[in-house]
Coordinates of C-alpha atoms in Angstrom, one line a residue:
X1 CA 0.0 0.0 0.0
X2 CA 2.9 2.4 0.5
X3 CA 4.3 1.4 -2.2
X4 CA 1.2 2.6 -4.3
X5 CA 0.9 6.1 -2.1
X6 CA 4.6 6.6 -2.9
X7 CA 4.2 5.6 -7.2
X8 CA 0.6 8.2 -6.7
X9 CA 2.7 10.9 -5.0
X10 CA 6.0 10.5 -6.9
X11 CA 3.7 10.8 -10.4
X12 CA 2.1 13.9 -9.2
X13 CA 5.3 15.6 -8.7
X14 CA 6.5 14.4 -11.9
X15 CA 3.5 15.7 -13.4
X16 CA 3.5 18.9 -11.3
X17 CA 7.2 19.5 -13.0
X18 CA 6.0 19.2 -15.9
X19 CA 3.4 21.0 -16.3
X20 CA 5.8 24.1 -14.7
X21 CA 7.9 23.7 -17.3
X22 CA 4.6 24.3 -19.9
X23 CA 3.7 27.4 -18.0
X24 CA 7.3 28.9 -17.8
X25 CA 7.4 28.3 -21.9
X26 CA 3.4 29.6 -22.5
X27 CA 4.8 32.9 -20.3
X28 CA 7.6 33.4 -21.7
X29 CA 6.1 32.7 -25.2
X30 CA 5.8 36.4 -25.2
X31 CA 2.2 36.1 -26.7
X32 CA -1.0 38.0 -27.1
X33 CA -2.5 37.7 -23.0
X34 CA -5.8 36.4 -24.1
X35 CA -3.9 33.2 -25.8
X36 CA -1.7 33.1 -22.9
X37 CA -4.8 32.6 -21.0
X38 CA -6.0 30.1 -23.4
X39 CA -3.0 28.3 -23.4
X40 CA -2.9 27.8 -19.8
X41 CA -6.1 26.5 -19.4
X42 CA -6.0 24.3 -22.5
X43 CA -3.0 22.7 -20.2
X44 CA -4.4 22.4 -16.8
X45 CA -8.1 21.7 -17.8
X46 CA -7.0 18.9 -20.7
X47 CA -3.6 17.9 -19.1
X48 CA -1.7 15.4 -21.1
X49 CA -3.8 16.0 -24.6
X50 CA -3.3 19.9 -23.9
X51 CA 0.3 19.5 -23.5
X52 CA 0.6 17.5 -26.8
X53 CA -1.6 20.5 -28.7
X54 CA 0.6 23.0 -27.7
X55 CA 4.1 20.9 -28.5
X56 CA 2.6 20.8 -31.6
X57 CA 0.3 23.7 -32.3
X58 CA 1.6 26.4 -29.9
X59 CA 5.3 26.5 -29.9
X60 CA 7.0 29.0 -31.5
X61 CA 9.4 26.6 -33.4
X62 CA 10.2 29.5 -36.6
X63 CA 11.4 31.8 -34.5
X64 CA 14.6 28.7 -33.8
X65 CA 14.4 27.1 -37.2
X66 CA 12.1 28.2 -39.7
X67 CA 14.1 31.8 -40.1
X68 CA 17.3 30.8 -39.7
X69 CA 16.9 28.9 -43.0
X70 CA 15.0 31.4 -45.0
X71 CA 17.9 33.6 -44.0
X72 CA 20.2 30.7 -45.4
X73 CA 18.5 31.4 -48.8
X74 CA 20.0 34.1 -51.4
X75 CA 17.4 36.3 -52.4
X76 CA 19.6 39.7 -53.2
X77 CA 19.7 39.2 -56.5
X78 CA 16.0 40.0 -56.4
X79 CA 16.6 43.3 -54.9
X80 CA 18.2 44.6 -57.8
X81 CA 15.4 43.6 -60.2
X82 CA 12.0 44.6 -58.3
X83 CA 10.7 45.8 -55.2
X84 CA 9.1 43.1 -53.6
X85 CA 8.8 41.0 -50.3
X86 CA 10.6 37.9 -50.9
X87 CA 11.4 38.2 -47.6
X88 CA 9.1 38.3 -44.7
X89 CA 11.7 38.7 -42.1
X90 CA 12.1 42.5 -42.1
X91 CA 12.3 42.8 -45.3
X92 CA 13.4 46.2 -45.4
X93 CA 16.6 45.3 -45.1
X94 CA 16.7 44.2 -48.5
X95 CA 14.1 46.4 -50.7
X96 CA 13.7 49.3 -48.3
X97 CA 15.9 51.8 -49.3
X98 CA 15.7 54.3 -51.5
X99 CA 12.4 53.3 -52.7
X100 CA 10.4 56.3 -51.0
X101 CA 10.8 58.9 -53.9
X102 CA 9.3 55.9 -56.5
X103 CA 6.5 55.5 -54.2
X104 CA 5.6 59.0 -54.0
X105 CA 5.8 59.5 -57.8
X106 CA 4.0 56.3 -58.9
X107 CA 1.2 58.1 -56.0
X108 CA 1.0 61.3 -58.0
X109 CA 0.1 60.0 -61.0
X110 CA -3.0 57.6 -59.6
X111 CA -4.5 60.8 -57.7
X112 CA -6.6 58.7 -55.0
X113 CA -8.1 59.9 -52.3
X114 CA -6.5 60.3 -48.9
X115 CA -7.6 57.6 -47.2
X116 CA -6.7 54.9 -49.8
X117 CA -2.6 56.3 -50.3
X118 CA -2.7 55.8 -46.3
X119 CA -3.6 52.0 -46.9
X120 CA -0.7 52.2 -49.5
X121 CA 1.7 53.7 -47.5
X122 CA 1.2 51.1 -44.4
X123 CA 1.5 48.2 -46.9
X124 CA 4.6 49.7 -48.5
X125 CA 5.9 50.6 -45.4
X126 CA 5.2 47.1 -44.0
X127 CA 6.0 45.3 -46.8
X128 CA 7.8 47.3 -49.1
X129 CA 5.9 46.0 -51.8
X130 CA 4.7 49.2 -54.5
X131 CA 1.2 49.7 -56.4
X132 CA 1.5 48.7 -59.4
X133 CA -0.6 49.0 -63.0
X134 CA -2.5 46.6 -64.6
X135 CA -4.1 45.8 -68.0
X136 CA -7.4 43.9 -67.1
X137 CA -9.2 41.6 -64.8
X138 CA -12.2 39.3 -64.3
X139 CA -13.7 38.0 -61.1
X140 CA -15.3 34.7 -60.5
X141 CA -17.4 33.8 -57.9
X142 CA -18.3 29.9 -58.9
X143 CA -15.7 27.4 -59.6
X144 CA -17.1 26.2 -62.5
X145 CA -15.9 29.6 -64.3
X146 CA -12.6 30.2 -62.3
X147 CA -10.8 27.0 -63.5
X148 CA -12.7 27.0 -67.0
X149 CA -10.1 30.6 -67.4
X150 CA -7.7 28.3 -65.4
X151 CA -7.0 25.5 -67.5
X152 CA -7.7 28.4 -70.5
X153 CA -4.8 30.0 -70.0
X154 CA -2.4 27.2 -68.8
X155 CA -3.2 25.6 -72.2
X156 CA -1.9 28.6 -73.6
X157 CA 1.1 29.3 -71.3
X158 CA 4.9 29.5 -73.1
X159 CA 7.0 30.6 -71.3
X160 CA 6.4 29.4 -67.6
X161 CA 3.8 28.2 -65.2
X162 CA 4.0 28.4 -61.3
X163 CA 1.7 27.3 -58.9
X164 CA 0.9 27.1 -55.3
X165 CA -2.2 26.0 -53.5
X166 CA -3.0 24.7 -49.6
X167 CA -4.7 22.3 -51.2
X168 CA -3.9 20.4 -54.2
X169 CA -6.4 17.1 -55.1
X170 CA -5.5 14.6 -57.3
X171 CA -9.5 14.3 -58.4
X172 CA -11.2 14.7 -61.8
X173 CA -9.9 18.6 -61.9
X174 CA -6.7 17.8 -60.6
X175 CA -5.9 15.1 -63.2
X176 CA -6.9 17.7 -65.8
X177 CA -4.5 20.0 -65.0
X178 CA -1.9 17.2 -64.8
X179 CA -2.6 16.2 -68.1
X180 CA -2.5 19.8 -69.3
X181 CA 1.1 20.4 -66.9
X182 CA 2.8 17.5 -68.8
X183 CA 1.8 18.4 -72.5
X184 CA 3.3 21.6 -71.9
X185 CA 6.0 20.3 -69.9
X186 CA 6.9 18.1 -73.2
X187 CA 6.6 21.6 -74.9
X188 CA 9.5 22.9 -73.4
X189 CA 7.5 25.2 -70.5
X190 CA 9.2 25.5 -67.1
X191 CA 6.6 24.4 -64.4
X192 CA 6.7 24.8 -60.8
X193 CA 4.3 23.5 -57.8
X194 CA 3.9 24.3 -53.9
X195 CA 1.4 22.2 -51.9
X196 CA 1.0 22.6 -48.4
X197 CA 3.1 20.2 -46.0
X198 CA -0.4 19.7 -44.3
X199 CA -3.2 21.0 -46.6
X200 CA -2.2 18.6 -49.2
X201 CA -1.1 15.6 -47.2
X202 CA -2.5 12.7 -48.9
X203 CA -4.5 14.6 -51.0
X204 CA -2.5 13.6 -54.0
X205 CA -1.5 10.3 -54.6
X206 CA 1.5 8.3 -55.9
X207 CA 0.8 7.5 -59.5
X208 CA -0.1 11.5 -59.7
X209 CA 3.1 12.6 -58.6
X210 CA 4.9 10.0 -60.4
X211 CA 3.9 11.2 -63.6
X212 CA 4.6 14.3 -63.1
X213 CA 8.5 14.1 -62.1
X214 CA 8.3 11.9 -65.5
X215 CA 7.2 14.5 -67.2
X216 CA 9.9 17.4 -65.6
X217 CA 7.3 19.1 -63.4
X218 CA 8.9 20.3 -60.7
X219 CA 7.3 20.3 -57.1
X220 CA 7.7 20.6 -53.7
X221 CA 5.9 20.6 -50.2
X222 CA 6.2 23.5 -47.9
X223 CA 7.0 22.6 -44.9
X224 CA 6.4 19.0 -45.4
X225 CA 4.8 17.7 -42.2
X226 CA 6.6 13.8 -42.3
X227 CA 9.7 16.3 -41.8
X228 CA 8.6 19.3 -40.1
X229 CA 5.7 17.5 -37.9
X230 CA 6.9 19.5 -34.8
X231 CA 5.7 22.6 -37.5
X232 CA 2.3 21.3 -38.6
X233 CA 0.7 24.5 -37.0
X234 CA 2.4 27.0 -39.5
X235 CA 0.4 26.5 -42.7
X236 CA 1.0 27.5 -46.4
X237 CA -3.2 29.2 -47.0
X238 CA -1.9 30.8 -50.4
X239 CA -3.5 29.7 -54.1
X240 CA -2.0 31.3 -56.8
X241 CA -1.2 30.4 -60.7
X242 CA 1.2 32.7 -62.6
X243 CA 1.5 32.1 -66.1
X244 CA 3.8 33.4 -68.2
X245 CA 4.9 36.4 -65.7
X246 CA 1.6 39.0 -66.9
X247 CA -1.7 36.2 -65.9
X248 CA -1.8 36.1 -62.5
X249 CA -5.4 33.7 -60.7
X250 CA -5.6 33.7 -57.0
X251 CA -8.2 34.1 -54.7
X252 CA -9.6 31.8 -51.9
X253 CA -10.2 28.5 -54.6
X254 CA -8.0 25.4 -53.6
X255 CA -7.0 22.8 -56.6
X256 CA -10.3 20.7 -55.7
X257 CA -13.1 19.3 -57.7
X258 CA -15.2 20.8 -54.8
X259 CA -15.3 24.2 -55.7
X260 CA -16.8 22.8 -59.0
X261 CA -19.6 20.7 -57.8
X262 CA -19.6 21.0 -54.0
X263 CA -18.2 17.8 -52.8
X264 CA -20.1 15.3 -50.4
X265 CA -21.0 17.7 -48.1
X266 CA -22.6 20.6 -49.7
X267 CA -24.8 21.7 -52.7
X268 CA -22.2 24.2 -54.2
X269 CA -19.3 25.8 -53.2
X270 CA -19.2 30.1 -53.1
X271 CA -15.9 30.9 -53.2
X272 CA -14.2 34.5 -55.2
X273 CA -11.2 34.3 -57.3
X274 CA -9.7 37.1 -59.7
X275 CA -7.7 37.0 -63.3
X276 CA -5.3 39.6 -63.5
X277 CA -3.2 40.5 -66.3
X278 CA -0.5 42.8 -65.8
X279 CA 2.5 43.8 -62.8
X280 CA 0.7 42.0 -60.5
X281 CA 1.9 39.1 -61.4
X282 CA 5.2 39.8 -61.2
X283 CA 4.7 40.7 -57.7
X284 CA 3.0 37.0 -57.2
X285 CA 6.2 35.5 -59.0
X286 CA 8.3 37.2 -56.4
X287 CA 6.8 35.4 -53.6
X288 CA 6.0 32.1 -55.2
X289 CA 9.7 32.3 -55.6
X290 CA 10.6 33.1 -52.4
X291 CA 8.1 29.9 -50.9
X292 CA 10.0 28.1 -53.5
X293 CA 13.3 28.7 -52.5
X294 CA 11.9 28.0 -48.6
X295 CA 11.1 24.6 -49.7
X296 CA 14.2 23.9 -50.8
X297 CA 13.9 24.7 -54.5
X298 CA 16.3 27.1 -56.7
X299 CA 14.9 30.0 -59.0
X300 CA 16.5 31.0 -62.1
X301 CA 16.2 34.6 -61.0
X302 CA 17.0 36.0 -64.9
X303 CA 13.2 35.5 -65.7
X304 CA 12.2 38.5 -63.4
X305 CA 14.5 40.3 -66.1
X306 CA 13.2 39.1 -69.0
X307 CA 9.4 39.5 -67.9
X308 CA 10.3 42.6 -66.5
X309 CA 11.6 44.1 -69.9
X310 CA 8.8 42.5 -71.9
X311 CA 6.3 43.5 -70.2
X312 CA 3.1 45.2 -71.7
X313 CA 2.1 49.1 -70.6
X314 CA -1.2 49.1 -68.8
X315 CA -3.3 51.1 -71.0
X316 CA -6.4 50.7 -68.3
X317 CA -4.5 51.3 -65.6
X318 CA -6.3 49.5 -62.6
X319 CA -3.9 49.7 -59.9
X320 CA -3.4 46.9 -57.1
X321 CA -0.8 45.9 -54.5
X322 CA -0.2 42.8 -52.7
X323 CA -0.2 42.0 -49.1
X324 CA 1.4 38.7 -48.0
X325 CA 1.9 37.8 -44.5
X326 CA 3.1 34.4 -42.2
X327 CA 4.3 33.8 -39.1
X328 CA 8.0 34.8 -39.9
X329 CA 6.3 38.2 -40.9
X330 CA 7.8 41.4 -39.1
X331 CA 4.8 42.8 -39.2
X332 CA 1.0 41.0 -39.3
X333 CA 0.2 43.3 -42.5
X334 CA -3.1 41.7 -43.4
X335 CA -4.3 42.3 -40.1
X336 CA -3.1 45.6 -40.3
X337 CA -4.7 46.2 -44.0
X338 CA -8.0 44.6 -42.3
X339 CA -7.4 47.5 -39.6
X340 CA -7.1 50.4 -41.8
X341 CA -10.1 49.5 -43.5
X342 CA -12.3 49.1 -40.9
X343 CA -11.0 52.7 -39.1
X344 CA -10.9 54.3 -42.5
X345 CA -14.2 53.7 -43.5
X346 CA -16.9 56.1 -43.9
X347 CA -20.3 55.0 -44.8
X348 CA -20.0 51.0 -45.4
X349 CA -18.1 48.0 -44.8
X350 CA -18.2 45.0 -46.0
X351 CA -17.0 41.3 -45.0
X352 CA -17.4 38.0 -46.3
X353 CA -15.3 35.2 -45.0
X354 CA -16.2 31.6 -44.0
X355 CA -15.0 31.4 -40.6
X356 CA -15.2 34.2 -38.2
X357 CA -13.1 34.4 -34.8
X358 CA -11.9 37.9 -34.8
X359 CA -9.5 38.9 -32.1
X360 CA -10.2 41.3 -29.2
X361 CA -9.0 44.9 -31.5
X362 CA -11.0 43.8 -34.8
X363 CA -13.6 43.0 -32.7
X364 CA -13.6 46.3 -30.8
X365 CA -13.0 48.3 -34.3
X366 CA -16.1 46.7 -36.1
X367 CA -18.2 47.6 -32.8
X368 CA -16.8 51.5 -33.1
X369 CA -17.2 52.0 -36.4
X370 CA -21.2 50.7 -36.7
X371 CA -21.6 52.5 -33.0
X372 CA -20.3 55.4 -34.9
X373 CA -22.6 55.0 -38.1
X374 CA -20.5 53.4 -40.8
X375 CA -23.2 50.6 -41.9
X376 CA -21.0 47.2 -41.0
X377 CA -22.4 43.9 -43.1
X378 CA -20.8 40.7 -42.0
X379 CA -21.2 37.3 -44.3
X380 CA -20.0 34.3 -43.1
X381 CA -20.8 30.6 -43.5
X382 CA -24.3 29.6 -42.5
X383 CA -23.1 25.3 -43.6
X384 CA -19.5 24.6 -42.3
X385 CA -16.8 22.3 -42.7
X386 CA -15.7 23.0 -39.1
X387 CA -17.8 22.3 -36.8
X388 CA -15.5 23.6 -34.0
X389 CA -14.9 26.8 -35.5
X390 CA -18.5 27.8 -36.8
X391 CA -19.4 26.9 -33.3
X392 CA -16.9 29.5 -31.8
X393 CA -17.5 31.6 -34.2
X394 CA -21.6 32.0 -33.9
X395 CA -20.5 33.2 -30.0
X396 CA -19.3 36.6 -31.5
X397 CA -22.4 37.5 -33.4
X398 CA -24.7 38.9 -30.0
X399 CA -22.3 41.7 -29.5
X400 CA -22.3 42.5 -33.0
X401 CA -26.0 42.6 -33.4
X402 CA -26.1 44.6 -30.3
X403 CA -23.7 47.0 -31.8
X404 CA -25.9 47.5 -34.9
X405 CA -23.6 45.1 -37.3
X406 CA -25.7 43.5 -40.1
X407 CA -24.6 39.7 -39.7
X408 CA -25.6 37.3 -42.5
X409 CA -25.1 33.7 -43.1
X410 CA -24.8 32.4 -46.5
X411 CA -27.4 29.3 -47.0
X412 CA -27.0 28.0 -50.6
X413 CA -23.7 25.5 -50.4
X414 CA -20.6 26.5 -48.5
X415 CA -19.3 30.1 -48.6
X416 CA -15.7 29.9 -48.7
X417 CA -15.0 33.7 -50.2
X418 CA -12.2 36.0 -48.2
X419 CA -13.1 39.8 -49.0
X420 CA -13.4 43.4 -47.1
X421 CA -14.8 46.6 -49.4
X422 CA -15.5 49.6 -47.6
X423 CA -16.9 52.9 -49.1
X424 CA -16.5 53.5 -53.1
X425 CA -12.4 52.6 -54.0
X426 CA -11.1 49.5 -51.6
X427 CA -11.2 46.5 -51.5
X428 CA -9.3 43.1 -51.6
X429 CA -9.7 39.4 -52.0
X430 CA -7.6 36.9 -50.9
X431 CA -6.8 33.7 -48.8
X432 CA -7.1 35.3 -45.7
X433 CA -9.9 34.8 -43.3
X434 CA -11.4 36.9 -41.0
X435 CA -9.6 35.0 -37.5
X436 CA -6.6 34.8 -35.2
X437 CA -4.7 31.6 -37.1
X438 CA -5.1 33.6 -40.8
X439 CA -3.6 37.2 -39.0
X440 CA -1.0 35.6 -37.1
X441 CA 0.3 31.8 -37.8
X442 CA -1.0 31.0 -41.7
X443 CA 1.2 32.0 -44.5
X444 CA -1.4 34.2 -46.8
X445 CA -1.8 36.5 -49.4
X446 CA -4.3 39.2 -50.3
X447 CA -4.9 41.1 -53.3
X448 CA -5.9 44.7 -52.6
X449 CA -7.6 47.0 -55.6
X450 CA -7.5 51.0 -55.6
X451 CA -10.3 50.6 -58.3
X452 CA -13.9 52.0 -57.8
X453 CA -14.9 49.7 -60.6
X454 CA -13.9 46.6 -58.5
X455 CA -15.5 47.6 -55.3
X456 CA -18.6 48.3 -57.1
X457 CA -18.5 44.5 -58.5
X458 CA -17.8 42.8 -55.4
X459 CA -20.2 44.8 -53.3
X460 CA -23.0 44.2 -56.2
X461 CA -21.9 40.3 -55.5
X462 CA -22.4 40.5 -52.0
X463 CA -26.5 41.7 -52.3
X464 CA -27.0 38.8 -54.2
X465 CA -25.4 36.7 -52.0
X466 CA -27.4 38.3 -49.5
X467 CA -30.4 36.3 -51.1
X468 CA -29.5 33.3 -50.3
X469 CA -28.4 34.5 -46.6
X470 CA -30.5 34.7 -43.1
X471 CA -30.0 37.5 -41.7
X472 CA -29.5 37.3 -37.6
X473 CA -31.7 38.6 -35.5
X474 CA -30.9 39.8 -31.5
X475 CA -34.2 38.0 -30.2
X476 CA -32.2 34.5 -31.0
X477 CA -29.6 35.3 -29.0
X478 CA -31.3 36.7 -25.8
X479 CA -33.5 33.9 -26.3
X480 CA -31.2 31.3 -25.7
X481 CA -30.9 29.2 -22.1
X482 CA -28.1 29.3 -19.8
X483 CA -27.0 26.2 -20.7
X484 CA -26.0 27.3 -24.4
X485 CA -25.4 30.3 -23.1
X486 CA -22.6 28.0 -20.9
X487 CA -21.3 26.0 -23.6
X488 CA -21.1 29.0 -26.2
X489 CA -18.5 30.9 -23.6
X490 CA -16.8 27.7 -22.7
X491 CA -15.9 27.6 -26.3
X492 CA -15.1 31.2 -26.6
X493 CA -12.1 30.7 -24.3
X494 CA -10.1 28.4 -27.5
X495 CA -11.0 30.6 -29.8
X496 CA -7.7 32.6 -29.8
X497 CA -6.0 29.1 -30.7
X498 CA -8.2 28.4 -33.9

């Protein structure tokens, strides 16, 4: 019997240790307080699966690893060609100087209002990354049409194809564009592929991959998780096809036969995506480049030269700049770009995105602005592929309501769109969602447009979408028992972890 009290006392010490040592690294994590908070009670409330979920999801491992070998990677060749943000550790160190002069000239000749060369300047002077010029667009908002233009234009591609997606499928659309990759492979086109470590993990299967290295596609895995599974939490969210360094696609559409027809679980799939042709592309080569190098690959960095000097002049003119952000970021520029528009605006915002866990300061500058007249309409998905974080995410909408926010949920299929308009000349779409994981730990990318044109098509797109959405009502909310009332803040307290 001693024996037993002496095993039961000697395992609660060694648990005790333990779980000292997970509070001394959660403190000294140096994160926000409210996922502090999260974090230690995610450890003592779920002891041993807590601890595993934050060895794997909560460390900071890139600040020890992940940067040192970007910073391992030569990229200053780049520098003298463009000004970009290959780099996402303080990357003005590399394209910051002497820049400023460019900036303000290139603002001169747009003329934009006020307001909108203050979202410029904080992504420039984030990111370092200029507005540029382009010659024309299109915007899809069904799947069917976005890859239809896809598979368009990598049928026509000569010069070079790159592409990165979180999510890469070796379906009925994904064996289409492999059979498309390879013809033009066989035509002498360079090719290039990022999938996601985790987004992609057995998505794609052996045969598939097989035939492509036969062919002379080249791909990699960011931050493949079979090697990095310590690193699972730090996720490659960008989609992007650049063809031929002037057609750029990107958006919130993954390489699935989902967005097509919906998949098992849903009757269709709303998602937005955009066609550019023009210097945005170039900017979009500059960071597939740089994810491509991170992976372990090596860019032929003379291309940026020759696309660069062939280039077309944009006769329309509709400018655009690019905001890309990760956890290795100096700076959580999305978040900040989110930020500005919401403080900027003056009559109307508007926000679609599937999940929403905003953090505390979004939260509190969404609340402001309605509370201070600026009509806010949020959009999110009413059918979910995460049950966890539609269930978190619902627990926002009271305050919200309370404040005067129009909150929508979209009823006809999924709604998988990421995009913010406010007033009459921004707005942006992109792979970023409107939560904590997307702002801070994701690797994303967002397109934002200085054209009135643009805002007034996506905010037309949004009142129909509004057809197919139910609009919340307080009375549901105040209505509820104490028991959901319960559960709801119970799982309000991992929302900054999602």
């Amino acid at each position: 019997m001693q024996e037993v009290i002496f095993l039961i006392f000697s395992l609660e010490n060694i648990y005790l240790a333990i779980w000292i040592i997970f509070v001394t690294s959660i403190l000294l994590s140096k994160k926000h307080p409210i996922t502090t908070m999260s974090w230690l009670l995610t450890i003592t409330l779920i002891p041993v699966i807590g601890m595993l979920l934050y060895i794997f999801l909560g460390i900071n491992w890139r600040e020890v690893t992940l940067i040192n070998k970007i910073k391992n990677t030569t990229h200053h060749s780049v520098r003298s060609i463009m000004i970009s943000n290959l780099v996402k550790f303080n990357s003005s160190d590399f394209f910051g100087r002497g820049k400023r002069d460019k900036l303000d000239e290139i603002l001169k000749n747009l003329k934009l209002e006020d307001e909108t060369v203050e979202i410029i300047n904080l992504i420039f002077n984030t990111e370092k990354t200029q507005p540029n010029l382009n010659q024309n667009y299109e915007i899809y908002y069904s799947g069917k049409n976005a890859f239809k233009a896809l598979k368009n234009d990598l049928l026509n591609a000569k010069d070079s194809i790159y592409m990165e997606y979180y999510i890469w499928r070796s379906d009925e659309l994904g064996v289409r564009v492999k059979e498309i990759l390879i013809a033009k492979a066989k035509e002498g086109v360079e090719i290039k592929l990022i999938f996601d470590g985790l987004g992609s993990f057995l998505s794609i299967d052996r045969v598939y991959k097989k035939e492509l290295e036969k062919a002379g596609v080249e791909f990699l895995y960011f931050l493949d998780i079979k090697l990095f599974m310590l690193k699972l939490d730090y996720r490659n969210h960008r989609k992007m096809t650049i063809i031929d360094g002037k057609i750029l696609h990107t958006g919130g559409m993954n390489l699935g036969l989902e967005y097509i027809t919906g998949g098992d679980k849903f009757d269709s799939w709303r998602d937005t995506n955009i066609r550019v042709i023009g210097d945005m592309a170039l900017y979009y080569m500059a960071i597939f480049a740089t994810d491509w190098l991170n992976s372990g690959g090596k860019f032929d960095f003379n291309r940026f030269e020759k696309f660069i000097l062939n280039r077309s002049n944009s006769i329309n003119s509709h400018p655009m700049q690019v905001s890309s952000s990760g956890p290795d970021s100096q700076w959580a520029s999305i978040k900040y770009l989110y930020t500005k528009c919401i403080t900027n605006a003056k009559r109307e915002i508007f926000i679609q995105t599937p999940y929403f866990i905003p953090d505390h300061s979004l939260l509190e500058q969404l609340k402001i602005a309605a509370l201070s007249g600026v009509k806010v309409r949020i959009m999110s998905a009413g059918k979910s592929d995460n049950i966890i974080t539609h269930r978190v995410g619902k627990t926002f909408f009271e305050e919200l309501l309370l404040a005067n926010i129009e909150v929508y949920q979209y009823q006809k299929g999924f709604l998988h769109a990421k995009t913010i308009l406010y007033d009459d000349e921004v707005s942006s779409i992109g792979t970023c969602n409107f939560d904590s994981r997307s702002f801070n730990i994701n690797y994303e990318i967002n397109a934002i447009f200085y054209d009135k044109e643009i805002n007034s098509k996506l905010k037309k797109q949004f009142f129909e979408d509004m057809k197919y959405s139910t609009k919340l009502e307080l009375d549901f909310f105040i209505k509820q028992s104490k028991f959901k009332r319960l559960t709801d803040s119970f799982f309000r307290l991992f929302a900054p972890l999602l």
